[in-house]
Amino acid sequence: MSLFDLFKKSDKSSSNSERDLAKLAKHLNSRLSQDLDRYDALERLSAMGTKESARVLLSRFRWNLDPSIRDQEEKATAVAGIAKAGTAALEPIQEYCARAESLTWPIKALREIVSGADLERELLSILREFDTDYVRNPEPKVHVLQALEEFHTDATRIAVEPFVGDVNEAVRFAAVTCLFEVGLPEATEALVSALSDEESLRIRNRIAQGLADRKWPIPASLEEQIRTSLPPGYSLSGGLVMSHG
């Protein structure tokens, strides 16, 4: 067989593979597809275990199916299929998360592939795609901030701190909660600053109660600032926030 024939065979195989993926994607993402056709597409894509098949499986997270129990089952199957691609799926997951309406399922897939510091790194990479400006749908920010709560590191603290000043109240609440779960008192300055600017009583109470619960000392340079910012039911005594509720 000549070199030309080898290239021709390779090109034909690649073309067939692309057509197969396109056909499976069509079955997977049509609400009009029969259940058996979608399950067949899920199984065949899962068996491939490649970056390309993972990218197609991720697309199943974009839409919902009634009844919801079937939708959950299909998405769980997609997660397992994505995980079969291993680290090859990380790039498609990152690409998907950058434009997704929800990160619940792709983060589940991430957890099946990486853990510990590797998972933290992937989540921080997703968070870096966001800023604190207005977005129509804040849920992806909230989802990744919630996922980062388990990492008690300076890297996570530093990455999350700007989001206590996000335009969206739900994102700010998630960021404040994340910082308290991360549990590093170095976040005190960012939290006190947020308390001074915050209009939401829910968040002001969350910050005050968190500082009181953790007994994080307030630096002398911030005492006057926090004393005038604490919501009703809280005070500053001996450099600590006290709750009187």
CSV table of N, CA and C in Angstrom, one decimal, residues 130-203:
chain,number,residue,atom,x,y,z
A,130,PHE,N,-15.1,34.2,34.7
A,130,PHE,CA,-16.1,35.2,35.1
A,130,PHE,C,-15.5,36.4,35.7
A,131,ASP,N,-16.2,37.5,35.6
A,131,ASP,CA,-15.8,38.7,36.4
A,131,ASP,C,-17.0,39.1,37.3
A,132,THR,N,-17.0,40.3,37.8
A,132,THR,CA,-18.0,40.7,38.8
A,132,THR,C,-19.1,41.5,38.2
A,133,ASP,N,-19.1,41.7,36.9
A,133,ASP,CA,-20.1,42.5,36.2
A,133,ASP,C,-21.4,41.8,36.0
A,134,TYR,N,-22.4,42.5,35.6
A,134,TYR,CA,-23.7,41.9,35.4
A,134,TYR,C,-23.7,40.8,34.3
A,135,VAL,N,-24.4,39.7,34.6
A,135,VAL,CA,-24.7,38.7,33.6
A,135,VAL,C,-26.2,38.3,33.7
A,136,ARG,N,-26.7,38.0,32.6
A,136,ARG,CA,-28.2,37.6,32.6
A,136,ARG,C,-28.5,36.5,33.6
A,137,ASN,N,-27.6,35.5,33.6
A,137,ASN,CA,-27.8,34.3,34.4
A,137,ASN,C,-26.6,34.1,35.3
A,138,PRO,N,-26.8,34.4,36.6
A,138,PRO,CA,-25.7,34.3,37.6
A,138,PRO,C,-25.4,32.8,38.1
A,139,GLU,N,-26.3,31.9,37.7
A,139,GLU,CA,-26.2,30.5,38.3
A,139,GLU,C,-24.8,29.9,38.1
A,140,PRO,N,-24.2,30.0,37.0
A,140,PRO,CA,-22.8,29.4,36.8
A,140,PRO,C,-21.8,29.9,37.9
A,141,LYS,N,-21.8,31.2,38.1
A,141,LYS,CA,-20.9,31.7,39.2
A,141,LYS,C,-21.2,31.1,40.5
A,142,VAL,N,-22.5,31.0,40.8
A,142,VAL,CA,-22.9,30.5,42.1
A,142,VAL,C,-22.5,29.0,42.2
A,143,HIS,N,-22.7,28.3,41.2
A,143,HIS,CA,-22.3,26.8,41.2
A,143,HIS,C,-20.8,26.6,41.5
A,144,VAL,N,-20.0,27.4,40.8
A,144,VAL,CA,-18.6,27.1,40.9
A,144,VAL,C,-18.1,27.7,42.3
A,145,LEU,N,-18.7,28.7,42.8
A,145,LEU,CA,-18.3,29.2,44.2
A,145,LEU,C,-18.7,28.2,45.2
A,146,GLN,N,-19.9,27.6,45.1
A,146,GLN,CA,-20.3,26.5,46.0
A,146,GLN,C,-19.3,25.3,45.9
A,147,ALA,N,-18.9,25.0,44.7
A,147,ALA,CA,-18.0,23.8,44.6
A,147,ALA,C,-16.7,24.1,45.2
A,148,LEU,N,-16.2,25.3,45.3
A,148,LEU,CA,-14.9,25.7,45.8
A,148,LEU,C,-14.9,25.7,47.3
A,149,GLU,N,-16.0,25.6,48.0
A,149,GLU,CA,-16.1,25.7,49.4
A,149,GLU,C,-15.2,24.7,50.2
A,150,GLU,N,-14.9,23.5,49.5
A,150,GLU,CA,-14.2,22.5,50.2
A,150,GLU,C,-12.7,22.7,50.2
A,151,PHE,N,-12.2,23.7,49.5
A,151,PHE,CA,-10.8,23.9,49.4
A,151,PHE,C,-10.3,25.0,50.3
A,152,HIS,N,-9.5,24.6,51.3
A,152,HIS,CA,-9.1,25.5,52.4
A,152,HIS,C,-7.7,26.1,52.0
A,153,THR,N,-7.6,26.8,50.9
A,153,THR,CA,-6.3,27.2,50.4
A,153,THR,C,-6.3,28.7,50.1
A,154,ASP,N,-5.1,29.3,50.1
A,154,ASP,CA,-5.0,30.7,49.8
A,154,ASP,C,-5.4,30.9,48.3
A,155,ALA,N,-5.1,30.0,47.5
A,155,ALA,CA,-5.4,30.1,46.0
A,155,ALA,C,-6.9,30.3,45.9
A,156,THR,N,-7.7,29.5,46.6
A,156,THR,CA,-9.2,29.7,46.5
A,156,THR,C,-9.6,31.0,47.1
A,157,ARG,N,-9.1,31.3,48.3
A,157,ARG,CA,-9.5,32.5,49.0
A,157,ARG,C,-9.3,33.7,48.1
A,158,ILE,N,-8.1,33.8,47.5
A,158,ILE,CA,-7.7,35.0,46.7
A,158,ILE,C,-8.6,35.1,45.5
A,159,ALA,N,-8.9,33.9,44.9
A,159,ALA,CA,-9.8,33.9,43.7
A,159,ALA,C,-11.2,34.3,44.0
A,160,VAL,N,-11.7,33.9,45.2
A,160,VAL,CA,-13.1,34.2,45.5
A,160,VAL,C,-13.3,35.6,46.0
A,161,GLU,N,-12.4,36.2,46.7
A,161,GLU,CA,-12.6,37.5,47.4
A,161,GLU,C,-13.2,38.5,46.5
A,162,PRO,N,-12.8,38.7,45.2
A,162,PRO,CA,-13.4,39.8,44.4
A,162,PRO,C,-14.9,39.6,44.2
A,163,PHE,N,-15.4,38.4,44.3
A,163,PHE,CA,-16.8,38.1,44.1
A,163,PHE,C,-17.7,38.6,45.2
A,164,VAL,N,-17.2,39.0,46.4
A,164,VAL,CA,-18.0,39.6,47.4
A,164,VAL,C,-18.5,40.9,47.0
A,165,GLY,N,-17.9,41.5,45.9
A,165,GLY,CA,-18.4,42.7,45.3
A,165,GLY,C,-19.1,42.6,44.0
A,166,ASP,N,-19.6,41.4,43.7
A,166,ASP,CA,-20.3,41.1,42.4
A,166,ASP,C,-21.6,41.9,42.4
A,167,VAL,N,-22.0,42.2,41.1
A,167,VAL,CA,-23.2,43.0,40.9
A,167,VAL,C,-24.5,42.2,41.5
A,168,ASN,N,-24.4,40.9,41.4
A,168,ASN,CA,-25.6,40.1,41.7
A,168,ASN,C,-25.6,39.7,43.2
A,169,GLU,N,-26.7,39.8,43.9
A,169,GLU,CA,-26.8,39.5,45.3
A,169,GLU,C,-26.5,38.1,45.6
A,170,ALA,N,-27.1,37.2,44.8
A,170,ALA,CA,-26.9,35.7,45.0
A,170,ALA,C,-25.4,35.3,44.9
A,171,VAL,N,-24.7,35.9,44.0
A,171,VAL,CA,-23.3,35.6,43.8
A,171,VAL,C,-22.5,36.2,45.0
A,172,ARG,N,-22.8,37.4,45.5
A,172,ARG,CA,-22.1,37.9,46.6
A,172,ARG,C,-22.4,37.0,47.8
A,173,PHE,N,-23.6,36.5,48.0
A,173,PHE,CA,-23.9,35.7,49.2
A,173,PHE,C,-23.1,34.4,49.1
A,174,ALA,N,-23.0,33.8,47.9
A,174,ALA,CA,-22.3,32.6,47.6
A,174,ALA,C,-20.8,32.8,47.9
A,175,ALA,N,-20.3,33.9,47.5
A,175,ALA,CA,-18.8,34.2,47.7
A,175,ALA,C,-18.5,34.4,49.2
A,176,VAL,N,-19.4,35.1,49.9
A,176,VAL,CA,-19.2,35.3,51.4
A,176,VAL,C,-19.2,33.9,52.1
A,177,THR,N,-20.2,33.1,51.7
A,177,THR,CA,-20.3,31.8,52.3
A,177,THR,C,-19.1,30.9,52.0
A,178,CYS,N,-18.6,31.0,50.7
A,178,CYS,CA,-17.4,30.2,50.3
A,178,CYS,C,-16.2,30.6,51.2
A,179,LEU,N,-16.0,31.9,51.4
A,179,LEU,CA,-14.9,32.4,52.2
A,179,LEU,C,-14.9,31.9,53.6
A,180,PHE,N,-16.1,31.8,54.2
A,180,PHE,CA,-16.2,31.3,55.5
A,180,PHE,C,-16.0,29.8,55.6
A,181,GLU,N,-16.4,29.1,54.5
A,181,GLU,CA,-16.2,27.7,54.5
A,181,GLU,C,-14.7,27.4,54.2
A,182,VAL,N,-14.0,28.2,53.4
A,182,VAL,CA,-12.6,28.0,53.2
A,182,VAL,C,-11.9,28.2,54.5
A,183,GLY,N,-12.4,29.1,55.3
A,183,GLY,CA,-11.9,29.1,56.7
A,183,GLY,C,-10.6,29.8,57.0
A,184,LEU,N,-10.1,30.7,56.1
A,184,LEU,CA,-8.9,31.4,56.4
A,184,LEU,C,-9.1,32.8,56.8
A,185,PRO,N,-8.6,33.2,58.0
A,185,PRO,CA,-8.9,34.5,58.6
A,185,PRO,C,-8.3,35.7,57.7
A,186,GLU,N,-7.4,35.3,56.8
A,186,GLU,CA,-6.9,36.4,55.9
A,186,GLU,C,-8.0,37.0,55.1
A,187,ALA,N,-9.2,36.4,55.0
A,187,ALA,CA,-10.3,36.9,54.2
A,187,ALA,C,-11.0,38.0,55.0
A,188,THR,N,-10.6,38.3,56.3
A,188,THR,CA,-11.3,39.2,57.1
A,188,THR,C,-11.4,40.6,56.5
A,189,GLU,N,-10.3,41.1,55.9
A,189,GLU,CA,-10.2,42.4,55.3
A,189,GLU,C,-11.2,42.6,54.2
A,190,ALA,N,-11.3,41.6,53.3
A,190,ALA,CA,-12.2,41.6,52.2
A,190,ALA,C,-13.7,41.6,52.7
A,191,LEU,N,-13.9,40.8,53.7
A,191,LEU,CA,-15.3,40.7,54.3
A,191,LEU,C,-15.7,42.0,55.0
A,192,VAL,N,-14.8,42.6,55.7
A,192,VAL,CA,-15.2,43.9,56.4
A,192,VAL,C,-15.4,45.0,55.3
A,193,SER,N,-14.6,45.0,54.3
A,193,SER,CA,-14.8,45.9,53.2
A,193,SER,C,-16.2,45.7,52.5
A,194,ALA,N,-16.5,44.5,52.3
A,194,ALA,CA,-17.8,44.1,51.7
A,194,ALA,C,-19.0,44.5,52.6
A,195,LEU,N,-18.8,44.4,53.9
A,195,LEU,CA,-19.8,44.7,54.9
A,195,LEU,C,-20.1,46.2,54.8
A,196,SER,N,-19.1,47.0,54.6
A,196,SER,CA,-19.2,48.5,54.6
A,196,SER,C,-20.1,48.9,53.4
A,197,ASP,N,-19.9,48.2,52.3
A,197,ASP,CA,-20.6,48.6,51.0
A,197,ASP,C,-21.9,47.9,50.8
A,198,GLU,N,-22.2,46.8,51.6
A,198,GLU,CA,-23.3,46.0,51.3
A,198,GLU,C,-24.7,46.6,51.6
A,199,GLU,N,-25.6,46.5,50.7
A,199,GLU,CA,-27.0,46.9,50.9
A,199,GLU,C,-27.9,45.8,51.4
A,200,SER,N,-27.6,44.6,51.0
A,200,SER,CA,-28.4,43.4,51.4
A,200,SER,C,-28.3,43.1,52.8
A,201,LEU,N,-29.4,43.1,53.6
A,201,LEU,CA,-29.3,42.8,55.0
A,201,LEU,C,-29.0,41.3,55.2
A,202,ARG,N,-29.4,40.5,54.3
A,202,ARG,CA,-29.1,39.0,54.3
A,202,ARG,C,-27.6,38.8,54.3
A,203,ILE,N,-26.9,39.5,53.4
A,203,ILE,CA,-25.5,39.4,53.3
A,203,ILE,C,-24.8,40.0,54.5
